[in-house]
PDB file of C-alpha atoms in Angstrom:
ATOM      1  CA  MET A  29      12.811   7.319   5.140  1.00  0.00           C
ATOM      2  CA  ASN A  30      11.542   6.987   1.683  1.00  0.00           C
ATOM      3  CA  LYS A  31       7.830   7.580   0.652  1.00  0.00           C
ATOM      4  CA  ASN A  32       7.055   3.943   0.731  1.00  0.00           C
ATOM      5  CA  GLU A  33       8.301   3.385   4.321  1.00  0.00           C
ATOM      6  CA  ILE A  34       6.272   6.537   5.258  1.00  0.00           C
ATOM      7  CA  LEU A  35       3.157   5.082   3.859  1.00  0.00           C
ATOM      8  CA  GLU A  36       3.603   1.599   5.511  1.00  0.00           C
ATOM      9  CA  GLU A  37       4.338   3.292   8.939  1.00  0.00           C
ATOM     10  CA  TYR A  38       1.602   5.939   8.670  1.00  0.00           C
ATOM     11  CA  ASN A  39      -1.964   4.304   8.347  1.00  0.00           C
ATOM     12  CA  LEU A  40      -3.884   6.386   6.139  1.00  0.00           C
ATOM     13  CA  GLU A  41      -6.954   4.353   6.000  1.00  0.00           C
ATOM     14  CA  THR A  42      -7.083   4.570   9.752  1.00  0.00           C
ATOM     15  CA  TYR A  43      -6.742   8.450   9.897  1.00  0.00           C
ATOM     16  CA  ILE A  44      -9.325   8.818   7.228  1.00  0.00           C
ATOM     17  CA  ASN A  45     -12.185   6.675   8.695  1.00  0.00           C
ATOM     18  CA  ALA A  46     -11.855   7.262  12.250  1.00  0.00           C
ATOM     19  CA  GLU A  47     -10.449  11.256  12.411  1.00  0.00           C
ATOM     20  CA  LEU A  48     -11.181  13.047   9.176  1.00  0.00           C
ATOM     21  CA  SER A  49     -14.274  11.204   8.502  1.00  0.00           C
ATOM     22  CA  GLN A  50     -15.973  12.222  11.765  1.00  0.00           C
ATOM     23  CA  ASN A  51     -14.465  15.853  11.582  1.00  0.00           C
ATOM     24  CA  TYR A  52     -16.571  16.209   8.402  1.00  0.00           C
ATOM     25  CA  LYS A  53     -19.832  14.614   9.840  1.00  0.00           C
ATOM     26  CA  ASP A  54     -19.627  17.018  12.699  1.00  0.00           C
ATOM     27  CA  LEU A  55     -20.024  19.949  10.148  1.00  0.00           C
ATOM     28  CA  GLU A  56     -23.303  21.933  10.902  1.00  0.00           C
ATOM     29  CA  SER A  57     -24.811  21.468   7.497  1.00  0.00           C
ATOM     30  CA  ILE A  58     -24.077  17.659   7.443  1.00  0.00           C
ATOM     31  CA  GLN A  59     -25.494  17.488  10.814  1.00  0.00           C
ATOM     32  CA  ARG A  60     -28.560  19.179  10.150  1.00  0.00           C
ATOM     33  CA  TYR A  61     -29.364  17.017   7.196  1.00  0.00           C
ATOM     34  CA  ILE A  62     -28.395  13.891   8.910  1.00  0.00           C
ATOM     35  CA  LYS A  63     -31.071  14.821  11.825  1.00  0.00           C
ATOM     36  CA  LYS A  64     -33.545  15.759   9.270  1.00  0.00           C
ATOM     37  CA  ASN A  65     -33.066  12.859   6.602  1.00  0.00           C
ATOM     38  CA  GLY A  66     -30.594   9.867   8.067  1.00  0.00           C
ATOM     39  CA  GLU A  67     -27.162   9.159   6.498  1.00  0.00           C
ATOM     40  CA  GLU A  68     -28.264   6.741   4.001  1.00  0.00           C
ATOM     41  CA  ASN A  69     -28.361   9.160   0.924  1.00  0.00           C
ATOM     42  CA  LEU A  70     -25.091  10.912   2.068  1.00  0.00           C
ATOM     43  CA  ASP A  71     -23.122   7.430   2.208  1.00  0.00           C
ATOM     44  CA  LEU A  72     -25.012   6.364  -1.062  1.00  0.00           C
ATOM     45  CA  PHE A  73     -23.756   9.828  -2.632  1.00  0.00           C
ATOM     46  CA  SER A  74     -20.204   8.856  -2.102  1.00  0.00           C
ATOM     47  CA  GLU A  75     -20.511   5.495  -3.097  1.00  0.00           C
ATOM     48  CA  MET A  76     -22.055   6.339  -6.723  1.00  0.00           C
ATOM     49  CA  PHE A  77     -19.670   9.290  -7.235  1.00  0.00           C
ATOM     50  CA  TRP A  78     -16.801   6.832  -7.032  1.00  0.00           C
ATOM     51  CA  ALA A  79     -18.413   4.337  -9.105  1.00  0.00           C
ATOM     52  CA  ASP A  80     -19.288   6.599 -11.740  1.00  0.00           C
ATOM     53  CA  LYS A  81     -17.623  10.041 -11.889  1.00  0.00           C
ATOM     54  CA  SER A  82     -19.246  10.763 -15.416  1.00  0.00           C
ATOM     55  CA  ASP A  83     -22.634  11.372 -13.551  1.00  0.00           C
ATOM     56  CA  SER A  84     -22.711  15.296 -12.572  1.00  0.00           C
ATOM     57  CA  ILE A  85     -22.726  16.213  -9.023  1.00  0.00           C
ATOM     58  CA  SER A  86     -25.842  18.166  -9.331  1.00  0.00           C
ATOM     59  CA  ASN A  87     -27.464  15.138 -10.831  1.00  0.00           C
ATOM     60  CA  LEU A  88     -26.453  12.843  -7.954  1.00  0.00           C
ATOM     61  CA  LYS A  89     -27.503  15.299  -5.350  1.00  0.00           C
ATOM     62  CA  LYS A  90     -30.832  15.839  -7.238  1.00  0.00           C
ATOM     63  CA  GLU A  91     -31.407  12.088  -7.390  1.00  0.00           C
ATOM     64  CA  LEU A  92     -30.704  11.374  -3.755  1.00  0.00           C
ATOM     65  CA  ASN A  93     -32.525  14.477  -2.745  1.00  0.00           C
ATOM     66  CA  ILE A  94     -29.259  16.092  -0.867  1.00  0.00           C
ATOM     67  CA  ILE A  95     -29.695  19.982  -0.510  1.00  0.00           C
ATOM     68  CA  ASN A  96     -27.024  22.303  -2.303  1.00  0.00           C
ATOM     69  CA  ASN A  97     -25.679  24.175   0.807  1.00  0.00           C
ATOM     70  CA  ILE A  98     -23.550  20.761   1.458  1.00  0.00           C
ATOM     71  CA  GLY A  99     -20.378  20.558  -0.586  1.00  0.00           C
ATOM     72  CA  TYR A 100     -19.974  17.303  -2.258  1.00  0.00           C
ATOM     73  CA  SER A 101     -16.160  17.323  -1.041  1.00  0.00           C
ATOM     74  CA  ASP A 102     -17.507  17.430   2.534  1.00  0.00           C
ATOM     75  CA  ILE A 103     -19.574  14.478   1.693  1.00  0.00           C
ATOM     76  CA  LEU A 104     -16.966  12.623   0.110  1.00  0.00           C
ATOM     77  CA  LYS A 105     -14.543  13.252   3.226  1.00  0.00           C
ATOM     78  CA  ALA A 106     -17.119  12.376   5.831  1.00  0.00           C
ATOM     79  CA  TYR A 107     -18.216   9.252   4.140  1.00  0.00           C
ATOM     80  CA  PRO A 108     -14.777   7.930   2.478  1.00  0.00           C
ATOM     81  CA  LYS A 109     -14.751   4.740   0.293  1.00  0.00           C
ATOM     82  CA  GLU A 110     -12.192   2.109  -0.036  1.00  0.00           C
ATOM     83  CA  LYS A 111     -11.623   3.101  -3.824  1.00  0.00           C
ATOM     84  CA  ASN A 112     -10.925   6.731  -2.785  1.00  0.00           C
ATOM     85  CA  ILE A 113      -8.389   5.634  -0.058  1.00  0.00           C
ATOM     86  CA  ASN A 114      -6.716   3.159  -2.276  1.00  0.00           C
ATOM     87  CA  SER A 115      -6.450   5.865  -4.796  1.00  0.00           C
ATOM     88  CA  LEU A 116      -4.810   8.006  -1.860  1.00  0.00           C
ATOM     89  CA  ASN A 117      -2.254   5.510  -0.983  1.00  0.00           C
TER      90      ASN A 117
END
């Protein structure tokens, strides 16, 4: 089976959106933030990150009032965006 056949058979988007995303949303640091502030800024962080990667992660976090103990990669995995998933495919 070649690479394209594997990717067609294995639905990466479903896995990322259903399983991987939820695993990262369940992280204690993200759960505490969500309980206190909601999910909007975390989701917006991911959207803004993929829209303009030239802006620094620190600036995005400050702008959206996201605490530093939440890793940016955890946010991106918890709130995947179509642009990112397409690049992985």
